[in-house]
Amino acid sequence: MDMQEIYSQIILDHSRNQANKHDLEDPDIKEDGHNPSCGDEIVLQLKLDGDKIVDAAFTGDGCAISQAATSVMCDMLIGKTKEQADKMADIYQRMIKREDVTDEELEELEDAVAFQNIRNMPQRVNCALLSWNTLRAVLDEEK
């Protein structure tokens, strides 16, 4: 199995998996995200312990790419500080927008690197960025 097949499997698994798609009980942060170009919508929910993200989930509807990207992001956020989450979001956004990203930075993205080829599908870029843009909006408000 080549890397592209592995990446495709990660996206498929997360788009079908509903483990991260639910409401959190008493989230500390709840932020709406909307992609006006296609209608995808999410509500990102985070539970914090000080500066650390201890739980992450989402609700909403959208295409397989937006739902999978949000699910992968939720998995990655748990256990990270807000500063670490912001750094990951920056790397991810640069990767999708075809900006300079080092191999070391790509390693930090864990399963989210599966979305790297989305940058070759301009009509899907906003779908892949929805959750990460929503996260950055929340983190910017917190600063």
mmCIF file with all atom_site columns, C-alpha atoms in Angstrom:
data_model
loop_
_atom_site.group_PDB
_atom_site.id
_atom_site.type_symbol
_atom_site.label_atom_id
_atom_site.label_alt_id
_atom_site.label_comp_id
_atom_site.label_asym_id
_atom_site.label_entity_id
_atom_site.label_seq_id
_atom_site.pdbx_PDB_ins_code
_atom_site.Cartn_x
_atom_site.Cartn_y
_atom_site.Cartn_z
_atom_site.occupancy
_atom_site.B_iso_or_equiv
_atom_site.pdbx_formal_charge
_atom_site.auth_seq_id
_atom_site.auth_comp_id
_atom_site.auth_asym_id
_atom_site.auth_atom_id
_atom_site.pdbx_PDB_model_num
ATOM 1   C CA . MET A 1 1   ? 0.000   0.000  0.000  1.00 0.00 ? 1   MET A CA 1
ATOM 2   C CA . ASP A 1 2   ? 1.503   3.353  -1.001 1.00 0.00 ? 2   ASP A CA 1
ATOM 3   C CA . MET A 1 3   ? 1.303   6.556  1.029  1.00 0.00 ? 3   MET A CA 1
ATOM 4   C CA . GLN A 1 4   ? -1.542  7.963  -1.064 1.00 0.00 ? 4   GLN A CA 1
ATOM 5   C CA . GLU A 1 5   ? -3.656  4.877  -0.334 1.00 0.00 ? 5   GLU A CA 1
ATOM 6   C CA . ILE A 1 6   ? -2.862  5.181  3.377  1.00 0.00 ? 6   ILE A CA 1
ATOM 7   C CA . TYR A 1 7   ? -3.820  8.857  3.328  1.00 0.00 ? 7   TYR A CA 1
ATOM 8   C CA . SER A 1 8   ? -7.044  8.095  1.467  1.00 0.00 ? 8   SER A CA 1
ATOM 9   C CA . GLN A 1 9   ? -7.879  5.433  4.057  1.00 0.00 ? 9   GLN A CA 1
ATOM 10  C CA . ILE A 1 10  ? -7.323  7.903  6.924  1.00 0.00 ? 10  ILE A CA 1
ATOM 11  C CA . ILE A 1 11  ? -9.701  10.392 5.299  1.00 0.00 ? 11  ILE A CA 1
ATOM 12  C CA . LEU A 1 12  ? -12.326 7.702  4.632  1.00 0.00 ? 12  LEU A CA 1
ATOM 13  C CA . ASP A 1 13  ? -12.078 6.304  8.151  1.00 0.00 ? 13  ASP A CA 1
ATOM 14  C CA . HIS A 1 14  ? -12.493 9.707  9.758  1.00 0.00 ? 14  HIS A CA 1
ATOM 15  C CA . SER A 1 15  ? -15.339 10.768 7.466  1.00 0.00 ? 15  SER A CA 1
ATOM 16  C CA . ARG A 1 16  ? -17.259 7.625  8.436  1.00 0.00 ? 16  ARG A CA 1
ATOM 17  C CA . ASN A 1 17  ? -16.200 7.495  12.089 1.00 0.00 ? 17  ASN A CA 1
ATOM 18  C CA . GLN A 1 18  ? -18.513 9.383  14.410 1.00 0.00 ? 18  GLN A CA 1
ATOM 19  C CA . ALA A 1 19  ? -16.316 9.140  17.535 1.00 0.00 ? 19  ALA A CA 1
ATOM 20  C CA . ASN A 1 20  ? -15.464 12.857 17.592 1.00 0.00 ? 20  ASN A CA 1
ATOM 21  C CA . LYS A 1 21  ? -18.842 14.003 16.293 1.00 0.00 ? 21  LYS A CA 1
ATOM 22  C CA . HIS A 1 22  ? -20.919 14.746 19.376 1.00 0.00 ? 22  HIS A CA 1
ATOM 23  C CA . ASP A 1 23  ? -21.639 17.466 21.889 1.00 0.00 ? 23  ASP A CA 1
ATOM 24  C CA . LEU A 1 24  ? -19.296 17.868 24.836 1.00 0.00 ? 24  LEU A CA 1
ATOM 25  C CA . GLU A 1 25  ? -20.839 18.327 28.242 1.00 0.00 ? 25  GLU A CA 1
ATOM 26  C CA . ASP A 1 26  ? -20.177 21.920 29.355 1.00 0.00 ? 26  ASP A CA 1
ATOM 27  C CA . PRO A 1 27  ? -17.493 22.842 26.802 1.00 0.00 ? 27  PRO A CA 1
ATOM 28  C CA . ASP A 1 28  ? -15.257 25.772 27.726 1.00 0.00 ? 28  ASP A CA 1
ATOM 29  C CA . ILE A 1 29  ? -15.129 26.878 24.093 1.00 0.00 ? 29  ILE A CA 1
ATOM 30  C CA . LYS A 1 30  ? -17.835 26.517 21.478 1.00 0.00 ? 30  LYS A CA 1
ATOM 31  C CA . GLU A 1 31  ? -17.274 28.103 18.076 1.00 0.00 ? 31  GLU A CA 1
ATOM 32  C CA . ASP A 1 32  ? -19.295 27.985 14.861 1.00 0.00 ? 32  ASP A CA 1
ATOM 33  C CA . GLY A 1 33  ? -17.504 27.502 11.570 1.00 0.00 ? 33  GLY A CA 1
ATOM 34  C CA . HIS A 1 34  ? -19.093 27.911 8.151  1.00 0.00 ? 34  HIS A CA 1
ATOM 35  C CA . ASN A 1 35  ? -17.833 27.451 4.604  1.00 0.00 ? 35  ASN A CA 1
ATOM 36  C CA . PRO A 1 36  ? -20.064 29.706 2.485  1.00 0.00 ? 36  PRO A CA 1
ATOM 37  C CA . SER A 1 37  ? -18.704 28.322 -0.788 1.00 0.00 ? 37  SER A CA 1
ATOM 38  C CA . CYS A 1 38  ? -20.255 24.885 -0.210 1.00 0.00 ? 38  CYS A CA 1
ATOM 39  C CA . GLY A 1 39  ? -22.423 25.102 2.907  1.00 0.00 ? 39  GLY A CA 1
ATOM 40  C CA . ASP A 1 40  ? -20.302 22.978 5.269  1.00 0.00 ? 40  ASP A CA 1
ATOM 41  C CA . GLU A 1 41  ? -20.936 23.876 8.906  1.00 0.00 ? 41  GLU A CA 1
ATOM 42  C CA . ILE A 1 42  ? -19.324 22.771 12.140 1.00 0.00 ? 42  ILE A CA 1
ATOM 43  C CA . VAL A 1 43  ? -19.530 23.680 15.797 1.00 0.00 ? 43  VAL A CA 1
ATOM 44  C CA . LEU A 1 44  ? -16.133 23.098 17.373 1.00 0.00 ? 44  LEU A CA 1
ATOM 45  C CA . GLN A 1 45  ? -16.232 22.343 21.097 1.00 0.00 ? 45  GLN A CA 1
ATOM 46  C CA . LEU A 1 46  ? -13.219 22.264 23.405 1.00 0.00 ? 46  LEU A CA 1
ATOM 47  C CA . LYS A 1 47  ? -12.825 21.357 27.067 1.00 0.00 ? 47  LYS A CA 1
ATOM 48  C CA . LEU A 1 48  ? -9.846  22.979 28.781 1.00 0.00 ? 48  LEU A CA 1
ATOM 49  C CA . ASP A 1 49  ? -7.830  22.421 31.922 1.00 0.00 ? 49  ASP A CA 1
ATOM 50  C CA . GLY A 1 50  ? -5.969  25.683 32.235 1.00 0.00 ? 50  GLY A CA 1
ATOM 51  C CA . ASP A 1 51  ? -4.108  26.095 28.952 1.00 0.00 ? 51  ASP A CA 1
ATOM 52  C CA . LYS A 1 52  ? -4.386  22.411 27.992 1.00 0.00 ? 52  LYS A CA 1
ATOM 53  C CA . ILE A 1 53  ? -7.076  20.972 25.698 1.00 0.00 ? 53  ILE A CA 1
ATOM 54  C CA . VAL A 1 54  ? -8.408  17.880 27.466 1.00 0.00 ? 54  VAL A CA 1
ATOM 55  C CA . ASP A 1 55  ? -11.274 17.069 25.094 1.00 0.00 ? 55  ASP A CA 1
ATOM 56  C CA . ALA A 1 56  ? -12.387 18.110 21.629 1.00 0.00 ? 56  ALA A CA 1
ATOM 57  C CA . ALA A 1 57  ? -15.481 17.317 19.609 1.00 0.00 ? 57  ALA A CA 1
ATOM 58  C CA . PHE A 1 58  ? -17.686 18.785 16.915 1.00 0.00 ? 58  PHE A CA 1
ATOM 59  C CA . THR A 1 59  ? -21.151 18.713 15.477 1.00 0.00 ? 59  THR A CA 1
ATOM 60  C CA . GLY A 1 60  ? -22.333 19.826 12.066 1.00 0.00 ? 60  GLY A CA 1
ATOM 61  C CA . ASP A 1 61  ? -22.783 18.728 8.499  1.00 0.00 ? 61  ASP A CA 1
ATOM 62  C CA . GLY A 1 62  ? -20.676 18.843 5.422  1.00 0.00 ? 62  GLY A CA 1
ATOM 63  C CA . CYS A 1 63  ? -18.706 16.928 2.859  1.00 0.00 ? 63  CYS A CA 1
ATOM 64  C CA . ALA A 1 64  ? -16.440 14.008 3.693  1.00 0.00 ? 64  ALA A CA 1
ATOM 65  C CA . ILE A 1 65  ? -13.338 16.233 3.533  1.00 0.00 ? 65  ILE A CA 1
ATOM 66  C CA . SER A 1 66  ? -14.593 18.825 6.033  1.00 0.00 ? 66  SER A CA 1
ATOM 67  C CA . GLN A 1 67  ? -15.918 16.180 8.411  1.00 0.00 ? 67  GLN A CA 1
ATOM 68  C CA . ALA A 1 68  ? -12.758 14.059 8.227  1.00 0.00 ? 68  ALA A CA 1
ATOM 69  C CA . ALA A 1 69  ? -10.442 17.072 8.643  1.00 0.00 ? 69  ALA A CA 1
ATOM 70  C CA . THR A 1 70  ? -12.395 18.144 11.714 1.00 0.00 ? 70  THR A CA 1
ATOM 71  C CA . SER A 1 71  ? -12.313 14.658 13.215 1.00 0.00 ? 71  SER A CA 1
ATOM 72  C CA . VAL A 1 72  ? -8.559  14.320 12.659 1.00 0.00 ? 72  VAL A CA 1
ATOM 73  C CA . MET A 1 73  ? -8.019  17.766 14.166 1.00 0.00 ? 73  MET A CA 1
ATOM 74  C CA . CYS A 1 74  ? -10.036 16.848 17.270 1.00 0.00 ? 74  CYS A CA 1
ATOM 75  C CA . ASP A 1 75  ? -7.884  13.742 17.787 1.00 0.00 ? 75  ASP A CA 1
ATOM 76  C CA . MET A 1 76  ? -4.731  15.828 17.475 1.00 0.00 ? 76  MET A CA 1
ATOM 77  C CA . LEU A 1 77  ? -5.814  18.567 19.869 1.00 0.00 ? 77  LEU A CA 1
ATOM 78  C CA . ILE A 1 78  ? -6.383  16.403 22.932 1.00 0.00 ? 78  ILE A CA 1
ATOM 79  C CA . GLY A 1 79  ? -3.482  16.804 25.326 1.00 0.00 ? 79  GLY A CA 1
ATOM 80  C CA . LYS A 1 80  ? -2.048  19.845 23.528 1.00 0.00 ? 80  LYS A CA 1
ATOM 81  C CA . THR A 1 81  ? -1.727  23.364 24.886 1.00 0.00 ? 81  THR A CA 1
ATOM 82  C CA . LYS A 1 82  ? -3.441  26.202 23.079 1.00 0.00 ? 82  LYS A CA 1
ATOM 83  C CA . GLU A 1 83  ? -0.010  27.344 21.886 1.00 0.00 ? 83  GLU A CA 1
ATOM 84  C CA . GLN A 1 84  ? 0.761   23.899 20.448 1.00 0.00 ? 84  GLN A CA 1
ATOM 85  C CA . ALA A 1 85  ? -2.669  23.799 18.795 1.00 0.00 ? 85  ALA A CA 1
ATOM 86  C CA . ASP A 1 86  ? -2.072  27.207 17.221 1.00 0.00 ? 86  ASP A CA 1
ATOM 87  C CA . LYS A 1 87  ? 1.302   26.045 15.880 1.00 0.00 ? 87  LYS A CA 1
ATOM 88  C CA . MET A 1 88  ? -0.262  22.912 14.363 1.00 0.00 ? 88  MET A CA 1
ATOM 89  C CA . ALA A 1 89  ? -3.025  25.005 12.785 1.00 0.00 ? 89  ALA A CA 1
ATOM 90  C CA . ASP A 1 90  ? -0.432  27.332 11.267 1.00 0.00 ? 90  ASP A CA 1
ATOM 91  C CA . ILE A 1 91  ? 1.518   24.425 9.769  1.00 0.00 ? 91  ILE A CA 1
ATOM 92  C CA . TYR A 1 92  ? -1.653  22.776 8.451  1.00 0.00 ? 92  TYR A CA 1
ATOM 93  C CA . GLN A 1 93  ? -2.932  25.984 6.860  1.00 0.00 ? 93  GLN A CA 1
ATOM 94  C CA . ARG A 1 94  ? 0.426   26.636 5.195  1.00 0.00 ? 94  ARG A CA 1
ATOM 95  C CA . MET A 1 95  ? 0.511   23.050 3.914  1.00 0.00 ? 95  MET A CA 1
ATOM 96  C CA . ILE A 1 96  ? -2.962  23.330 2.344  1.00 0.00 ? 96  ILE A CA 1
ATOM 97  C CA . LYS A 1 97  ? -2.191  26.770 0.859  1.00 0.00 ? 97  LYS A CA 1
ATOM 98  C CA . ARG A 1 98  ? 1.035   25.505 -0.767 1.00 0.00 ? 98  ARG A CA 1
ATOM 99  C CA . GLU A 1 99  ? 3.262   27.673 1.408  1.00 0.00 ? 99  GLU A CA 1
ATOM 100 C CA . ASP A 1 100 ? 6.663   26.577 2.721  1.00 0.00 ? 100 ASP A CA 1
ATOM 101 C CA . VAL A 1 101 ? 6.463   23.704 5.203  1.00 0.00 ? 101 VAL A CA 1
ATOM 102 C CA . THR A 1 102 ? 9.466   21.671 6.341  1.00 0.00 ? 102 THR A CA 1
ATOM 103 C CA . ASP A 1 103 ? 9.493   17.893 6.626  1.00 0.00 ? 103 ASP A CA 1
ATOM 104 C CA . GLU A 1 104 ? 9.851   18.300 10.410 1.00 0.00 ? 104 GLU A CA 1
ATOM 105 C CA . GLU A 1 105 ? 6.715   20.444 10.498 1.00 0.00 ? 105 GLU A CA 1
ATOM 106 C CA . LEU A 1 106 ? 4.797   17.885 8.437  1.00 0.00 ? 106 LEU A CA 1
ATOM 107 C CA . GLU A 1 107 ? 5.707   15.229 11.003 1.00 0.00 ? 107 GLU A CA 1
ATOM 108 C CA . GLU A 1 108 ? 4.032   17.372 13.680 1.00 0.00 ? 108 GLU A CA 1
ATOM 109 C CA . LEU A 1 109 ? 0.752   17.097 11.772 1.00 0.00 ? 109 LEU A CA 1
ATOM 110 C CA . GLU A 1 110 ? 0.417   13.366 12.423 1.00 0.00 ? 110 GLU A CA 1
ATOM 111 C CA . ASP A 1 111 ? -2.617  12.034 10.471 1.00 0.00 ? 111 ASP A CA 1
ATOM 112 C CA . ALA A 1 112 ? -3.517  15.523 9.223  1.00 0.00 ? 112 ALA A CA 1
ATOM 113 C CA . VAL A 1 113 ? -0.736  15.214 6.665  1.00 0.00 ? 113 VAL A CA 1
ATOM 114 C CA . ALA A 1 114 ? -3.205  12.956 4.829  1.00 0.00 ? 114 ALA A CA 1
ATOM 115 C CA . PHE A 1 115 ? -4.879  16.149 3.586  1.00 0.00 ? 115 PHE A CA 1
ATOM 116 C CA . GLN A 1 116 ? -1.742  17.424 1.850  1.00 0.00 ? 116 GLN A CA 1
ATOM 117 C CA . ASN A 1 117 ? -2.975  16.543 -1.642 1.00 0.00 ? 117 ASN A CA 1
ATOM 118 C CA . ILE A 1 118 ? -6.165  18.566 -1.138 1.00 0.00 ? 118 ILE A CA 1
ATOM 119 C CA . ARG A 1 119 ? -4.088  21.564 -2.166 1.00 0.00 ? 119 ARG A CA 1
ATOM 120 C CA . ASN A 1 120 ? -4.246  20.105 -5.689 1.00 0.00 ? 120 ASN A CA 1
ATOM 121 C CA . MET A 1 121 ? -8.051  20.357 -5.626 1.00 0.00 ? 121 MET A CA 1
ATOM 122 C CA . PRO A 1 122 ? -8.840  24.090 -5.348 1.00 0.00 ? 122 PRO A CA 1
ATOM 123 C CA . GLN A 1 123 ? -12.583 23.466 -4.933 1.00 0.00 ? 123 GLN A CA 1
ATOM 124 C CA . ARG A 1 124 ? -11.834 21.400 -1.766 1.00 0.00 ? 124 ARG A CA 1
ATOM 125 C CA . VAL A 1 125 ? -9.285  23.668 -0.068 1.00 0.00 ? 125 VAL A CA 1
ATOM 126 C CA . ASN A 1 126 ? -11.908 25.545 1.977  1.00 0.00 ? 126 ASN A CA 1
ATOM 127 C CA . CYS A 1 127 ? -13.441 22.238 3.049  1.00 0.00 ? 127 CYS A CA 1
ATOM 128 C CA . ALA A 1 128 ? -10.095 21.051 4.397  1.00 0.00 ? 128 ALA A CA 1
ATOM 129 C CA . LEU A 1 129 ? -9.457  24.397 6.102  1.00 0.00 ? 129 LEU A CA 1
ATOM 130 C CA . LEU A 1 130 ? -12.851 24.887 7.771  1.00 0.00 ? 130 LEU A CA 1
ATOM 131 C CA . SER A 1 131 ? -12.062 23.288 11.127 1.00 0.00 ? 131 SER A CA 1
ATOM 132 C CA . TRP A 1 132 ? -8.549  24.679 11.332 1.00 0.00 ? 132 TRP A CA 1
ATOM 133 C CA . ASN A 1 133 ? -9.755  28.207 10.482 1.00 0.00 ? 133 ASN A CA 1
ATOM 134 C CA . THR A 1 134 ? -12.410 27.846 13.175 1.00 0.00 ? 134 THR A CA 1
ATOM 135 C CA . LEU A 1 135 ? -9.768  26.743 15.672 1.00 0.00 ? 135 LEU A CA 1
ATOM 136 C CA . ARG A 1 136 ? -7.522  29.693 14.787 1.00 0.00 ? 136 ARG A CA 1
ATOM 137 C CA . ALA A 1 137 ? -10.467 32.085 15.238 1.00 0.00 ? 137 ALA A CA 1
ATOM 138 C CA . VAL A 1 138 ? -11.051 30.699 18.737 1.00 0.00 ? 138 VAL A CA 1
ATOM 139 C CA . LEU A 1 139 ? -7.384  30.878 19.658 1.00 0.00 ? 139 LEU A CA 1
ATOM 140 C CA . ASP A 1 140 ? -7.099  34.437 18.337 1.00 0.00 ? 140 ASP A CA 1
ATOM 141 C CA . GLU A 1 141 ? -10.055 35.467 20.536 1.00 0.00 ? 141 GLU A CA 1
ATOM 142 C CA . GLU A 1 142 ? -8.326  33.925 23.547 1.00 0.00 ? 142 GLU A CA 1
ATOM 143 C CA . LYS A 1 143 ? -5.141  35.999 23.060 1.00 0.00 ? 143 LYS A CA 1
#
